[in-house]
XYZ file of C-alpha atoms in Angstrom:
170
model
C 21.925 15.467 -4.593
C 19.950 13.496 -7.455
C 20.948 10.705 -6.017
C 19.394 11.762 -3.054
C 16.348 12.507 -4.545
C 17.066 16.111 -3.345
C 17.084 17.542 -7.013
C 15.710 16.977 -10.408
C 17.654 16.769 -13.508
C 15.929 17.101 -16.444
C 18.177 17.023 -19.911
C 18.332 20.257 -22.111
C 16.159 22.234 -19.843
C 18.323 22.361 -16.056
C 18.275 20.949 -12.377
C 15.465 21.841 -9.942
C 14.378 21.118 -6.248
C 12.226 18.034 -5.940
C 8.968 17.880 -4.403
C 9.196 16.635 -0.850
C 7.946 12.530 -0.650
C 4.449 12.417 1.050
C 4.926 10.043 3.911
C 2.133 7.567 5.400
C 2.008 6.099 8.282
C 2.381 2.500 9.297
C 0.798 2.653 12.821
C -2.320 2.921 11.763
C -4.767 2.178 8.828
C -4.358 4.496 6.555
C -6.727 5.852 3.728
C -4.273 6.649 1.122
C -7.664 8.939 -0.704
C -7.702 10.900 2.752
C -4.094 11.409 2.911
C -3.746 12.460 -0.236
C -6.911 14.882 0.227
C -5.823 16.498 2.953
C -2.387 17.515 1.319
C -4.519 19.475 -1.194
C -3.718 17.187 -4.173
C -6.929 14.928 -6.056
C -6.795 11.115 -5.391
C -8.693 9.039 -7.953
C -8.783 5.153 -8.048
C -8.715 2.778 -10.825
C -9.634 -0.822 -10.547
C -8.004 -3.230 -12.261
C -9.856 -6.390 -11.025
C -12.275 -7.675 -8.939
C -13.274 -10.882 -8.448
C -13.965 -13.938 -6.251
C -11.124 -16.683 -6.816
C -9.809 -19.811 -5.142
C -7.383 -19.075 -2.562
C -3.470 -20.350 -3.480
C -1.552 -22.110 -1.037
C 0.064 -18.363 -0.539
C -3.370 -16.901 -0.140
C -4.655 -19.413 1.967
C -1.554 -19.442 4.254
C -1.749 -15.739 4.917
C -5.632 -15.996 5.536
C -4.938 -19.184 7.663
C -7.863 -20.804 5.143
C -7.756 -24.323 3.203
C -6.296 -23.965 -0.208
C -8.986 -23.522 -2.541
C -11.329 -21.783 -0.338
C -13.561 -18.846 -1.618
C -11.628 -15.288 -1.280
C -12.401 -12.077 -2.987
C -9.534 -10.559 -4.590
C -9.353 -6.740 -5.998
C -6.440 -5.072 -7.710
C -6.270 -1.650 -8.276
C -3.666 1.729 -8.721
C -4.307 5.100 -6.333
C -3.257 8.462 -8.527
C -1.933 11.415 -6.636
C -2.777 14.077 -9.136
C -2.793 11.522 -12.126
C 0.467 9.859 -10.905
C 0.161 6.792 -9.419
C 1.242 6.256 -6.201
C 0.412 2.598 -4.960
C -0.345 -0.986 -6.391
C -2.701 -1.947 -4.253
C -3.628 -6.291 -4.201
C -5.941 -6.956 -1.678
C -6.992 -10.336 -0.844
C -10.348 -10.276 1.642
C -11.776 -13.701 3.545
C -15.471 -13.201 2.136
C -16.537 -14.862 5.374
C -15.676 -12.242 7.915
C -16.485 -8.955 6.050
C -19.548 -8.023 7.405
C -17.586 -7.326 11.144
C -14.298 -5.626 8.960
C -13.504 -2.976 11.104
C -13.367 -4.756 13.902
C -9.916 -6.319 13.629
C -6.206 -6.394 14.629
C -3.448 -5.328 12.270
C 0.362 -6.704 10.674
C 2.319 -4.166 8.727
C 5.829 -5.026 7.152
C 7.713 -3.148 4.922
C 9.983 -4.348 2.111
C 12.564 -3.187 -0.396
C 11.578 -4.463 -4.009
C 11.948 -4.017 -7.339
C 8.515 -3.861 -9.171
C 7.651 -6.890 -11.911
C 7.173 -6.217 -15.833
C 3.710 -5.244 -14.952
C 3.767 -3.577 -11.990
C 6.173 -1.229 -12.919
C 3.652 -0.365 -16.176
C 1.284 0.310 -13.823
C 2.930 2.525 -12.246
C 4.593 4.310 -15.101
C 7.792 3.690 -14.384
C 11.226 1.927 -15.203
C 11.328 -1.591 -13.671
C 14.289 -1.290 -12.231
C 13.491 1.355 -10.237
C 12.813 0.383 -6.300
C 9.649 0.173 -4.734
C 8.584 -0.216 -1.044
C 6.133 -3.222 -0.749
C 3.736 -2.993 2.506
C 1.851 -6.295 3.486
C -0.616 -5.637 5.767
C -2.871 -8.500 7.017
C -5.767 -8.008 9.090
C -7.363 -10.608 11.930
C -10.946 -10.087 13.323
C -11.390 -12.293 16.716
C -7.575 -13.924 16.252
C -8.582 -15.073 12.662
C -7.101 -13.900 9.644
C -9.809 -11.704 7.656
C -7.527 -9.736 4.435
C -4.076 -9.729 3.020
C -2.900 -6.764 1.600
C 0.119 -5.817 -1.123
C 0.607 -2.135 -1.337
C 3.548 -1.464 -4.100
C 5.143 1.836 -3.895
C 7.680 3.556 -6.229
C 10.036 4.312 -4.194
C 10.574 7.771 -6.115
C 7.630 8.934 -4.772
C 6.486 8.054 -1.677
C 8.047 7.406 2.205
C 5.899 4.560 4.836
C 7.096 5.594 8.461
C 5.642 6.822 11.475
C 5.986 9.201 14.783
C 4.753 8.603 18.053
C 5.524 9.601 21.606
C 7.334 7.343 24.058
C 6.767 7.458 27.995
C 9.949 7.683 28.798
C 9.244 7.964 32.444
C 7.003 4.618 32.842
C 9.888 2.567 30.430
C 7.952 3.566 27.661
């Protein structure tokens, strides 16, 4: 069951029922401070970095730009009630900003294990899994932002439900 993450062990003192994982979706753009607001717990943010860099080859790639170009680039850690709950390393094409929310989304999901410093980050051991989202962002069929999203795996879920119409092959 601790493997499980159904129960807590804690040494000297007993085992106890864990707190259920929050979940967020992956069909939509979420806003991890909403989420986490409307499940009654306080978000808070803390930036890391901000800055405007040259884009790497990786960057540029993703944001389908020349390597080199101008990107912004912000790193910072979400808190659910003072834990943190996501790395976030967002890469943004400075060019397209001002029409943002007009846009298409990618989301993929992957099994990692965090670096040295993500894992301090996040307070935890780096050996411990994480999910990774990359989410990526197009506005008019053009790449606009490239997004890394590192969760501990410990504490959070990324899914999503959604009716099907089965009766139109749905």
């Amino acid at each position: 069951l601790a493997e499980q993450g159904v129960i807590v062990r804690m040494a000297g003192v007993g085992s106890f029922v864990a707190e259920e994982k929050p979940q967020s979706t992956l069909l939509r753009i979420a806003n991890i401070g909403e989420e986490i607001t409307q499940r009654g717990h306080d978000h808070r943010f803390e930036l890391i970095s901000m800055r405007r860099e040259s884009a790497s080859p990786e960057v540029a790639a993703a944001l389908n730009l020349e390597v080199g170009a101008s990107v912004f680039h912000l790193q910072g850690v979400h808190f659910e009630n003072e834990l943190p709950v996501q790395l976030e390393d967002r890469y943004v094409n400075p060019r397209l900003v001002p029409d943002f929310m007009e846009h298409q989304i990618e989301h993929v999901v992957d099994a990692i294990l965090p670096t040295a410093e993500q894992a301090q980050w996040l307070q935890m051991e780096a050996h411990q899994p994480c999910l990774m989202l990359t989410r990526r962002t197009w506005l008019r069929g053009v790449p606009i932002t490239w997004v890394h999203c590192v969760h501990p795996g410990m504490r959070y879920r990324l899914g999503s439900r959604f009716r099907t119409d089965l009766e139109h092959g749905g």
